[in-house]
Coordinates of C-alpha atoms and ligand atoms in Angstrom, one line a residue:
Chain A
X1 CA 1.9 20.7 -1.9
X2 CA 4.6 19.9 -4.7
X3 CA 6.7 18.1 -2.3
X4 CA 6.0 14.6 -3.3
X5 CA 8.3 13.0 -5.3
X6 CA 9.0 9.4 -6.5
X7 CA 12.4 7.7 -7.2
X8 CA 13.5 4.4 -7.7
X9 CA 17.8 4.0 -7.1
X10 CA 19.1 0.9 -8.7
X11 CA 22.0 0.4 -6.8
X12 CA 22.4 0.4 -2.7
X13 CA 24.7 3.4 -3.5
X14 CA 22.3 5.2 -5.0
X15 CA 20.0 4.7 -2.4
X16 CA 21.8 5.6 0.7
X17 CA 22.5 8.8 -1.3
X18 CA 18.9 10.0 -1.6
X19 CA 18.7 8.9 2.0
X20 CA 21.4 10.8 3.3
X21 CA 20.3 13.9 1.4
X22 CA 17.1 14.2 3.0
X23 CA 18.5 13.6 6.3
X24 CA 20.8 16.6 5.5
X25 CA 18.4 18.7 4.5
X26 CA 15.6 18.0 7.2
X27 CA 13.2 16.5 4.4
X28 CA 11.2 13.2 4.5
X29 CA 12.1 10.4 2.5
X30 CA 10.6 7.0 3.0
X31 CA 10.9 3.7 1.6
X32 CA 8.2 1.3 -0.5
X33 CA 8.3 -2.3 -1.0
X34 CA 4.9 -3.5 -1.8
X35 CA 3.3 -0.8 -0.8
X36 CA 0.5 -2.6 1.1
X37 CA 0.9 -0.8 4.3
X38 CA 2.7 2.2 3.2
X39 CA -0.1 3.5 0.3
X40 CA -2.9 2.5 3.2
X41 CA -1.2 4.8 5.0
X42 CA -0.7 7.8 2.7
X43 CA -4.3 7.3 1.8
X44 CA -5.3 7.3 5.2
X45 CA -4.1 9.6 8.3
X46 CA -0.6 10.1 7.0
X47 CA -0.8 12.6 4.0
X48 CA 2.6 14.5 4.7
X49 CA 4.4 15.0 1.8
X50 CA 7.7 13.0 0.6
X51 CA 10.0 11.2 -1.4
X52 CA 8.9 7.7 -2.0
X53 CA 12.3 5.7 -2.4
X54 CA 11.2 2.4 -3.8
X55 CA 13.8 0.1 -3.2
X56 CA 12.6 -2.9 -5.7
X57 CA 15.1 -1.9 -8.6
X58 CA 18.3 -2.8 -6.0
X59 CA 19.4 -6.3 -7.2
X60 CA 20.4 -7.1 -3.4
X61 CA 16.9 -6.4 -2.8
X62 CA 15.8 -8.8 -5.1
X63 CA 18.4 -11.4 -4.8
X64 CA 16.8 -14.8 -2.9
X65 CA 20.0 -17.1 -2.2
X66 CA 19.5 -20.8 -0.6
X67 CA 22.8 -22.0 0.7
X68 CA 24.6 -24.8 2.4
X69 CA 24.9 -22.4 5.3
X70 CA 23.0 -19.6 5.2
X71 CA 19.5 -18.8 3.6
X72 CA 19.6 -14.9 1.9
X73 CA 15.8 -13.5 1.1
X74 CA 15.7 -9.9 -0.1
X75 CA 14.0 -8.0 1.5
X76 CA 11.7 -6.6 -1.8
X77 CA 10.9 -10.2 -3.1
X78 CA 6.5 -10.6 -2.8
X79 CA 5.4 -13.0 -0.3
X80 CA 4.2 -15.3 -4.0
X81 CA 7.4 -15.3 -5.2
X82 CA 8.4 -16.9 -2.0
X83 CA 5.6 -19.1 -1.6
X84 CA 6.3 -20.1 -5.7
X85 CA 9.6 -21.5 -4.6
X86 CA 9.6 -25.2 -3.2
X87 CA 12.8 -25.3 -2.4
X88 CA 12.8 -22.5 0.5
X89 CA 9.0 -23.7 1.2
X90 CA 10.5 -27.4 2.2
X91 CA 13.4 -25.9 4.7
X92 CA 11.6 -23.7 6.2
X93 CA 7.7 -24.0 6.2
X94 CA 6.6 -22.2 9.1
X95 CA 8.4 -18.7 7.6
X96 CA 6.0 -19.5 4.3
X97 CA 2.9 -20.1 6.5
X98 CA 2.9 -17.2 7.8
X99 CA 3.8 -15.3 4.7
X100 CA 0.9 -17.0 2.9
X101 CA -1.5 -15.6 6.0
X102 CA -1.2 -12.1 4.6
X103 CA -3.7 -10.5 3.0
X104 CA -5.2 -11.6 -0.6
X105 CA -3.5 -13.1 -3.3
X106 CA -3.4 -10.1 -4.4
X107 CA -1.6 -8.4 -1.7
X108 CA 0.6 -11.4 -1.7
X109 CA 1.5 -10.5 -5.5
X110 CA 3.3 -7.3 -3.5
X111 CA 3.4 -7.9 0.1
X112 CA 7.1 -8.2 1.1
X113 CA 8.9 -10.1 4.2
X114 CA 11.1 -6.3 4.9
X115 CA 8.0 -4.2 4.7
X116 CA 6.0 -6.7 7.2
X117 CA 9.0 -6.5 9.5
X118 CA 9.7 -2.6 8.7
X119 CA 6.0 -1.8 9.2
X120 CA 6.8 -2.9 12.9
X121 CA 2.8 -3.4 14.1
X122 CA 2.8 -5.5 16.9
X123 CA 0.8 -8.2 15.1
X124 CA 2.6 -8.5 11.6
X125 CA 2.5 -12.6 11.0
X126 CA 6.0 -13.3 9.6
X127 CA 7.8 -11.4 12.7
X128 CA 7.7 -14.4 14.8
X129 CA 7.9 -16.8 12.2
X130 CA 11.6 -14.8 11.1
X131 CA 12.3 -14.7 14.9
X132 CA 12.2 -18.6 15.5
X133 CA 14.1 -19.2 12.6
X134 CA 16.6 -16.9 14.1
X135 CA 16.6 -14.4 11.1
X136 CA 19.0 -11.3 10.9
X137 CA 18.7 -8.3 9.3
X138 CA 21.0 -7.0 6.9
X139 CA 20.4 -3.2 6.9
X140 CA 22.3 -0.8 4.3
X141 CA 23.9 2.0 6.2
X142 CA 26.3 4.8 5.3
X143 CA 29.1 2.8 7.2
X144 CA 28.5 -0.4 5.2
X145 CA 25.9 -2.9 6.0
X146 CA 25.0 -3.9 9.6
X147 CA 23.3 -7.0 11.2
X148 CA 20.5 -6.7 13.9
X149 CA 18.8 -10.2 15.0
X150 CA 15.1 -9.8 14.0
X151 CA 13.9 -10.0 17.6
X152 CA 15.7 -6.6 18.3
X153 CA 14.0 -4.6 15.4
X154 CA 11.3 -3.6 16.1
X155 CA 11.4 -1.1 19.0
X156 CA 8.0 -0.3 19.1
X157 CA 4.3 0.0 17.9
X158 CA 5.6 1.1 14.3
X159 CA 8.9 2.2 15.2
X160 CA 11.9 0.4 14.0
X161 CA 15.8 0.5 15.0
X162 CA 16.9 2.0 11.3
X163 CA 18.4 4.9 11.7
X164 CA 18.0 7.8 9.4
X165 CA 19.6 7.5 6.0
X166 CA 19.2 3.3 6.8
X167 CA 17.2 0.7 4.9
X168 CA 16.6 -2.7 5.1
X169 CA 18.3 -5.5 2.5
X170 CA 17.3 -8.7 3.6
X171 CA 17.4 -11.3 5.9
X172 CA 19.4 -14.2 6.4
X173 CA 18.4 -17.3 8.0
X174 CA 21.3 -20.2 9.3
X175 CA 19.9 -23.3 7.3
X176 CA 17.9 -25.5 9.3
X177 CA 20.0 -27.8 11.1
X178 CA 19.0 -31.8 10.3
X179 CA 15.8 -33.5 12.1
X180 CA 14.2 -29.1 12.9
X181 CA 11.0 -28.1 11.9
X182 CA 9.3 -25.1 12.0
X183 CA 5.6 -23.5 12.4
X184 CA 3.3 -20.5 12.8
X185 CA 0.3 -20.5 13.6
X186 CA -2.6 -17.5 14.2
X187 CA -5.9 -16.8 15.2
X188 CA -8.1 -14.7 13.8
X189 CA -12.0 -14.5 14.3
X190 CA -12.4 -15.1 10.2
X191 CA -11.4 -17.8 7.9
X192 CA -9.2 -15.2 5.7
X193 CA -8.3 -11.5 5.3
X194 CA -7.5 -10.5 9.1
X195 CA -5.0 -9.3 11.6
X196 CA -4.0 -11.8 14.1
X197 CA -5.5 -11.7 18.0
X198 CA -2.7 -13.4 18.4
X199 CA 0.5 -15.3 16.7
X200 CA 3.1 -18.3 17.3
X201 CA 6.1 -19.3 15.8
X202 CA 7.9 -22.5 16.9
X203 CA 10.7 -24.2 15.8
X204 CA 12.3 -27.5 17.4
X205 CA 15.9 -29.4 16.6
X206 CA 15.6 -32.9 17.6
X207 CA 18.3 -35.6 18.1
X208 CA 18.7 -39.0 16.8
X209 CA 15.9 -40.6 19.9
X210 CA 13.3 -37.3 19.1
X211 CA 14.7 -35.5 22.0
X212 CA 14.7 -31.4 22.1
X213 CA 18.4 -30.3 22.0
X214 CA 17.3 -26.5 20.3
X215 CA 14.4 -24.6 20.4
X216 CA 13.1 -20.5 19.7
X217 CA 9.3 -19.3 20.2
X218 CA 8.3 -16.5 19.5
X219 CA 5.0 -14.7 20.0
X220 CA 3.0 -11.6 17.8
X221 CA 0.2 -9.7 18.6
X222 CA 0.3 -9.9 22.7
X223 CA 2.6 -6.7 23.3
X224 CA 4.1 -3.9 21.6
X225 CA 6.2 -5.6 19.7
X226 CA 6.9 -9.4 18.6
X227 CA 8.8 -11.2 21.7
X228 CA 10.9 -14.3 21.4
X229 CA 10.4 -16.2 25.0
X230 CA 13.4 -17.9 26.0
X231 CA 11.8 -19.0 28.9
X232 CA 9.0 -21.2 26.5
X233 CA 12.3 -22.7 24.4
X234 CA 13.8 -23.6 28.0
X235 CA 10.6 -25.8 28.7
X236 CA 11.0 -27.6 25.4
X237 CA 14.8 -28.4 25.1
X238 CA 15.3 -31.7 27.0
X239 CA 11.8 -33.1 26.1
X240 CA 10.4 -34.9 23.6
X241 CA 8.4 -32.1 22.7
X242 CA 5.2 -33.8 24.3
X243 CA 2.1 -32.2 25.9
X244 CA 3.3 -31.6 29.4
X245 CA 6.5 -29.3 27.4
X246 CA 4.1 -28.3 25.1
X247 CA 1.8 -26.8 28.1
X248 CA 4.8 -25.4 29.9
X249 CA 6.2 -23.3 26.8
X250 CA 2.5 -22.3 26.6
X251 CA 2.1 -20.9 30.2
X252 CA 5.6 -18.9 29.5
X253 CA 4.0 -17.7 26.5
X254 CA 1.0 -16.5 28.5
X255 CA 3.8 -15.2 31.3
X256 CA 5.9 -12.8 28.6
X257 CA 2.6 -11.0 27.0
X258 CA 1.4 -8.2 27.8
X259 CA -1.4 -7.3 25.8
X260 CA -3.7 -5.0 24.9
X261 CA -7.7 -5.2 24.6
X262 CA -8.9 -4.4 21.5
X263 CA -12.4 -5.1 19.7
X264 CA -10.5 -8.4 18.3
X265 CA -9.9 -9.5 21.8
X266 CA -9.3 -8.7 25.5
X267 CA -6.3 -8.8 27.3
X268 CA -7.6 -11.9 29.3
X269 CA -8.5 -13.8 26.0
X270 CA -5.1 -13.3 24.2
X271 CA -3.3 -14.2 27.0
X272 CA -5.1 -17.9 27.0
X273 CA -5.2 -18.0 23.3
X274 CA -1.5 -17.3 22.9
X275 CA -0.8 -20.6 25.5
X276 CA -2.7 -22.6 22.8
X277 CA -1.3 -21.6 19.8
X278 CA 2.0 -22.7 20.9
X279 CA 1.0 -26.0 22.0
X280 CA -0.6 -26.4 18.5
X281 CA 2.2 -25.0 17.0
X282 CA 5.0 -26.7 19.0
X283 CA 3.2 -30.0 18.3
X284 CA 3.2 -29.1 14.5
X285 CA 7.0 -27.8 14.1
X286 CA 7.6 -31.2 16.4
X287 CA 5.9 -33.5 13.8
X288 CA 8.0 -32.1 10.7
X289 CA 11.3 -32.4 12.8
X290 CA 10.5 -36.5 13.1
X291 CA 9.5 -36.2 9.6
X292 CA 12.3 -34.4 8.3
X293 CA 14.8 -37.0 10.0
Chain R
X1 CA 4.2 19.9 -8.6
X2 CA 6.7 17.9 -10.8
X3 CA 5.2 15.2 -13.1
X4 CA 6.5 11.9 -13.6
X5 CA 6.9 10.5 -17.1
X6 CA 6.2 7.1 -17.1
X7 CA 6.3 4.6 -20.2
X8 CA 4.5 1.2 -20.1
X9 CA 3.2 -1.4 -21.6
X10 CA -0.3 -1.7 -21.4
X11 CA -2.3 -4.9 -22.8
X12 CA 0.5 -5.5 -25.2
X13 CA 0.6 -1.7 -26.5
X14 CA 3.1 0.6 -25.7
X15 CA 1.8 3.5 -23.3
X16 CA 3.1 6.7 -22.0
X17 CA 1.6 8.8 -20.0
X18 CA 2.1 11.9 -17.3
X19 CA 1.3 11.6 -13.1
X20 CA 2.1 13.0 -10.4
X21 CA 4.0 11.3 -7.8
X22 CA 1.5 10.2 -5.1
X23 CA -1.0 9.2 -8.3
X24 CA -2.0 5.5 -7.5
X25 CA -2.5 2.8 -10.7
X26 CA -5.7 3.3 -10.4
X27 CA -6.3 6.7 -10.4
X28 CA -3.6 6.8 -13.7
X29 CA -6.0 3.7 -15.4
X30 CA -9.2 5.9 -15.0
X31 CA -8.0 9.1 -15.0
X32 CA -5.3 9.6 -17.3
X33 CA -5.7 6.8 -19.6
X34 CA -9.6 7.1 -19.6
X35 CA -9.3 2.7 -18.6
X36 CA -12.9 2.9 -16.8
X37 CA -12.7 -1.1 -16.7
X38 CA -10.9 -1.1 -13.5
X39 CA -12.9 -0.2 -10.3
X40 CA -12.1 1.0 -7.3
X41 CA -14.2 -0.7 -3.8
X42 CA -12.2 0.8 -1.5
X43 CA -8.4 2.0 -2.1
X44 CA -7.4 0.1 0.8
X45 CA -6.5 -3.3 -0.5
X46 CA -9.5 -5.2 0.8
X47 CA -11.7 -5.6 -2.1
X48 CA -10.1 -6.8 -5.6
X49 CA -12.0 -4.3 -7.6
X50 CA -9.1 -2.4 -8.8
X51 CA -7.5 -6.2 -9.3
X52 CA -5.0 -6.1 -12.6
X53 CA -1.6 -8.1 -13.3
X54 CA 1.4 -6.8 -13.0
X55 CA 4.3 -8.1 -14.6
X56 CA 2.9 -11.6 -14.3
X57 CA 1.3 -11.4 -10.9
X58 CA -2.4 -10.1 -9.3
X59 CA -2.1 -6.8 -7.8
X60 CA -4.6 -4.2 -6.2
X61 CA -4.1 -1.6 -8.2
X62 CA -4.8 1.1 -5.6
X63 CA -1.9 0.3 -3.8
X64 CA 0.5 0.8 -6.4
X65 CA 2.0 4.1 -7.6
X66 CA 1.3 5.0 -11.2
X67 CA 5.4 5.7 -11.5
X68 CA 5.7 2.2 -10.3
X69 CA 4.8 0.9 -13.7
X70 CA 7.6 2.1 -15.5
X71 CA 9.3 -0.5 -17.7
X72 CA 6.5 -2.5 -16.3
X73 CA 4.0 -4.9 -18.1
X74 CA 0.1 -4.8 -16.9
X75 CA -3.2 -6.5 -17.8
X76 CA -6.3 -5.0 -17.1
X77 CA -9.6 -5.9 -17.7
X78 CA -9.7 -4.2 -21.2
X79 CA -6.9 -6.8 -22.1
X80 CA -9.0 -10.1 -21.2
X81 CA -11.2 -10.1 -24.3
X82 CA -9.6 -11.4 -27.3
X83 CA -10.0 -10.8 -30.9
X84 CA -12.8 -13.2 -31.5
X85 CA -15.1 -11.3 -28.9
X86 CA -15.1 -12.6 -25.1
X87 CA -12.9 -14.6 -23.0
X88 CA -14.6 -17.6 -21.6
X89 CA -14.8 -16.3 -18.3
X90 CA -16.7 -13.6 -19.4
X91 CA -19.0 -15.6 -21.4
X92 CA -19.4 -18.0 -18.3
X93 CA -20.2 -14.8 -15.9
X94 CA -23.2 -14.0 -18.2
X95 CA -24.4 -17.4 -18.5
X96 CA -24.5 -17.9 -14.8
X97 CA -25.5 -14.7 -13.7
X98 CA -22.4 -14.2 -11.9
X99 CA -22.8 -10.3 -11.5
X100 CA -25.6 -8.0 -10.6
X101 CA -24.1 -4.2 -10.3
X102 CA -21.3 -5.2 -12.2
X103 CA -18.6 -3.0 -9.8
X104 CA -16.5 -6.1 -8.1
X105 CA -16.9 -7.9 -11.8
X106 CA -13.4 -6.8 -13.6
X107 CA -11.7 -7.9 -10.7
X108 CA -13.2 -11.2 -10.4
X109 CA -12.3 -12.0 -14.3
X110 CA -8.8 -10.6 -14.0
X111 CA -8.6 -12.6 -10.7
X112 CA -10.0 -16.1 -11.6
X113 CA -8.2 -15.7 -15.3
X114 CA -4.9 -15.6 -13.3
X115 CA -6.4 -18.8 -11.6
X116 CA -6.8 -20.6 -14.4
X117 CA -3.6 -19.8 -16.2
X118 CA -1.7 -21.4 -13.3
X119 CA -4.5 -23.8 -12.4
X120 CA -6.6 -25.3 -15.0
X121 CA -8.4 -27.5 -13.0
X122 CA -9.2 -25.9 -9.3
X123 CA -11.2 -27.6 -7.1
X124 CA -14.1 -25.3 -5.4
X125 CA -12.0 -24.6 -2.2
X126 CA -8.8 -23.7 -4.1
X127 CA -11.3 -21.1 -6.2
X128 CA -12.9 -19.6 -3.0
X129 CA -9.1 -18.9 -1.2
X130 CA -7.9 -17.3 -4.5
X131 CA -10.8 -15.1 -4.8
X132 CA -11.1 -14.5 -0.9
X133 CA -9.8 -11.2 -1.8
X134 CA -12.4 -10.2 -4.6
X135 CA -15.7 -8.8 -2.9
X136 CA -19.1 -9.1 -4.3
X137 CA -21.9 -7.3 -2.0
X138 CA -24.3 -8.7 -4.8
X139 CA -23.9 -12.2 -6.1
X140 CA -23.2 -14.2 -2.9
X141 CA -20.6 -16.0 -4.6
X142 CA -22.0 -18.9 -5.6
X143 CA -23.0 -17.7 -9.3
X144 CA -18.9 -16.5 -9.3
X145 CA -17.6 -20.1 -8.3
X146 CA -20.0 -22.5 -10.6
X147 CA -19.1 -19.6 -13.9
X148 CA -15.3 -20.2 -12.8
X149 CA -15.7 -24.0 -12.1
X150 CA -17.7 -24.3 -15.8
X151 CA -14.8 -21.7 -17.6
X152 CA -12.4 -24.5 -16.5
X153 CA -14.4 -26.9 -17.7
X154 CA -14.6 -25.8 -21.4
X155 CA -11.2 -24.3 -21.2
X156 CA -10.1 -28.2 -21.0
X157 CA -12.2 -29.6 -23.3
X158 CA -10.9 -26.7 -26.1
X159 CA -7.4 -27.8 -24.8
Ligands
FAD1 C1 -6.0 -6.2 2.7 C2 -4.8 -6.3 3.6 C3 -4.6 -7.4 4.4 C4 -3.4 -7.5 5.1 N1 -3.3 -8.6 5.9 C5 -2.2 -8.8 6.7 C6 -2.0 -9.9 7.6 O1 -2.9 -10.8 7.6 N2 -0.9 -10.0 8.3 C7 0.0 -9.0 8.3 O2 1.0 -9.2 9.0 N3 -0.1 -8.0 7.5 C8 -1.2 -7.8 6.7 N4 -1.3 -6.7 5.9 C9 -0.3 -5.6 6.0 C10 0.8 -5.7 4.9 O3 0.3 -6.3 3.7 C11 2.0 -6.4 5.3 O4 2.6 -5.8 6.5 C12 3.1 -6.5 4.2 O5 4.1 -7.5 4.5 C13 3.8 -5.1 4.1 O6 4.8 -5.3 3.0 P1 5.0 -4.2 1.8 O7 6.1 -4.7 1.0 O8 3.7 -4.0 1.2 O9 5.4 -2.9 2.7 P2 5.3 -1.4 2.3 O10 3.9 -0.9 2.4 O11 6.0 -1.1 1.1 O12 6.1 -0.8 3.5 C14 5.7 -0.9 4.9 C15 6.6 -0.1 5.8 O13 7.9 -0.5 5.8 C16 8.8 0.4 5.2 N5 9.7 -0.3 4.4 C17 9.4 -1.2 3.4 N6 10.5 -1.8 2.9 C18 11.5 -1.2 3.6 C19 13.0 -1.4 3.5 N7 13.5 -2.3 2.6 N8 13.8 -0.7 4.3 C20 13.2 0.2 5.2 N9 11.9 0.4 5.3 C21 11.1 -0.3 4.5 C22 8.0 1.4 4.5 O14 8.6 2.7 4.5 C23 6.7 1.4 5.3 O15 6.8 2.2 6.4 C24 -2.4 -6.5 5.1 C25 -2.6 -5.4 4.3 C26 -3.8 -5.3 3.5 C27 -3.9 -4.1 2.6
FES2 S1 -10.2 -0.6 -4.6 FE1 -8.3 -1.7 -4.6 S2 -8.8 -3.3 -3.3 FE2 -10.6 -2.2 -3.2
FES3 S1 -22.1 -7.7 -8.6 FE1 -22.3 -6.0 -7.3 S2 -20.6 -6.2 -6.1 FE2 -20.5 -8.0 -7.2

């Protein structure tokens, strides 16, 4: 006992300090965003002692910035927050969807995009939906700040690539290029409150005659860690998107997971389910591309 | 083990008080501050009991650190009444019988007041989604949804 401790740096400085002087010293130190996983956690099985480094006071953190080229959302901001702001809800929908999937409102008053990703379980709903919008993370590090495309995060069932004395910023998005639309969809057995059997993320760029000329899946819940599935964007670019692409990208969606059974579902019964979520999906992302041109 | 001083502002009064690091909200509301409004279900998030607003949004309070409210503005269910005597809401969950053991009730008021305040008029669906994560092993919700539905109904016509 005695060993808990709680601080809250204001500056990314600051930050990597406390960081580093744990690592130094062989002592825990953790981040906390909303909390929603991490005081479940402490609660729960994990009731070793630490420093809590909450990393809401860092403006960079905080900062949300919608440009002509490049979308910044910091990684503390509460999925409400997000979901309050119409401008990042019309360019890029999907991302918001799947925000708005977690938890209650009231877990949405704290829940943030970095601790969904940083949390790393297999079946947290924004990963895929960050993935297809090819996200990056911007990740504070003693060197200066590094970039690691979302797909290559997580590493693991709750392991991440941050190295010690490493947190996550934020996470920048390209902006959407004209006529793409995004999506993500899951199933869960309930209407609300529930971890995903299984999760889909799609987004589609069309050209000028509705034609496929960019596309990113990418899948949650099926394997260790979220997958984007090149091979299910290969079977939509040069279509129109329609039900026999739609089918393909789902049997490569089916193809790359690798799931486990579970008393939310068996291995045999995500595999099928994840086919069908991208059809639905793909069909929905396709349907706001035409609607966005 | 070292303390944490933390200074807050409570229903509109200025609050300090002493916790130790891993204290949640909660805990700090009942414990410290002798708050007994503000239940707790479950600690894990899934049942709105503990629900109270924190700088302008619906939090669980049990999975929020006590140090966490620092500089901080929170609501709780002591802070709902006003001078006059109840809030509507309140008034409405008596009239309807919209609570039987009375545990998941703070949470629903905080809960469906924050509704209100953003959405003065919410359909029944737009009710149940906001309150999906306010639990009520009693009522059945149907008591909860008419006394929110009829709140927003005078709260327009006193508008
Ligand atoms: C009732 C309930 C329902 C839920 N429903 C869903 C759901 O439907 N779908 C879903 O995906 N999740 C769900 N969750 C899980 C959780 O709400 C989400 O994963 C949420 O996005 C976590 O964000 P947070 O800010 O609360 O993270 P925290 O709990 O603060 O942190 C989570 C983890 O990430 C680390 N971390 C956080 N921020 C950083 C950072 N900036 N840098 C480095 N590490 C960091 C923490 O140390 C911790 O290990 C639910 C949780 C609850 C309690
Ligand atoms: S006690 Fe906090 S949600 Fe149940
Ligand atoms: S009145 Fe008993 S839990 Fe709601």
């Amino acid at each position: 006992m005695g060993e808990f401790a709680y601080v809250a740096p204001t500056s990314v400085a600051d930050a990597l300090d406390v960081l580093r002087e744990h690592a130094n010293n062989g002592r825990r130190a953790q981040m906390l965003a909303g909390g929603t996983d991490l005081l479940v956690q402490m609660r729960g099985l994990d009731k070793a002692p630490r420093t809590i480094v909450d990393v809401k006071k860092i403006e960079e953190a905080n900062r949300l910035d919608i440009g002509s080229d490049e979308i910044y959302i910091g990684a503390a901001i509460p999925s409400a927050a997000l979901n309050e702001n119409a401008a990042l809800k019309a360019l890029l929908p999907g991302l918001i969807e799947a925000a708005d999937l977690i938890g209650s409102t009231q877990i949405q008053g704290r829940a943030t995009l970095g601790g969904n990703l940083c949390n790393a379980s297999p079946a947290a709903d924004t990963t895929p939906a960050m993935i297809v919008n090819r996200g990056v993370c911007v990740i504070a590090s003693g060197g200066g700040n590094r970039e690691l495309p979302v797909e290559a995060f997580c590493t693991g069932v709750g392991v991440n690539a941050l190295a010690d004395g490493e947190f996550l910023l934020g996470l920048k998005f390209p902006h959407p290029a004209a006529r793409t639309g995004d999506a993500y969809l899951r199933f869960i057995p309930r209407t609300e409150m529930d971890i995903a059997v299984a999760g889909c993320g799609v987004s589609v760029t069309l050209d000028a005659d509705g034609r496929c000329v960019d596309a990113a899946v990418g899948i949650g819940a099926v394997a260790p860690t979220p997958l984007k599935v090149e091979a299910a964007a290969e079977a939509l670019i040069g279509t129109k998107v329609d039900d026999d692409a739609l089918a393909a990208a789902g049997a490569a969606c089916t193809a790359a997971a690798s799931p486990i059974t579970d008393k939310r579902g068996t291995v045999e019964y995500r595999r099928k389910v994840v086919a069908v979520l991208c059809r639905r999906t793909g069909a929905i992302a396709r349907d706001r591309a035409l609607g966005a041109s | 083990m070292s303390k944490v001083h933390v200074q807050t502002t409570i229903n509109g009064d200025q609050v300090e008080f002493l916790c130790v690091p891993q204290q949640t909200m909660l805990e700090a509301l009942r414990d410290v501050l002798g708050k007994l409004g503000t239940k707790e279900g479950c600690g894990t998030g899934d049942c709105g009991a503990c629900t109270i607003m924190l700088d302008g949004r619906l939090v669980c309070s049990c999975l929020m650190l006590a140090a966490e409210a620092e500089g901080q503005e929170l609501t709780t269910i002591e802070g709902i009444a006003g001078p006059d005597g109840l809030h509507v809401l309140q008034r409405k969950f008596l009239e309807h019988a919209a609570l039987q053991c009375g545990i998941c009730t703070p949470g629903f008021i905080v809960a469906a007041k924050a509704l209100l305040d953003r959405n003065p008029n919410p359909d029944e669906g737009a009710i149940r989604y906001w309150l999906a994560g306010n639990l009520c092993r009693c009522t059945g919700y149907d008591k909860i949804v008419r006394a929110v539905q009829d709140a927003a109904k005078e709260l327009a016509y006193q508008a």
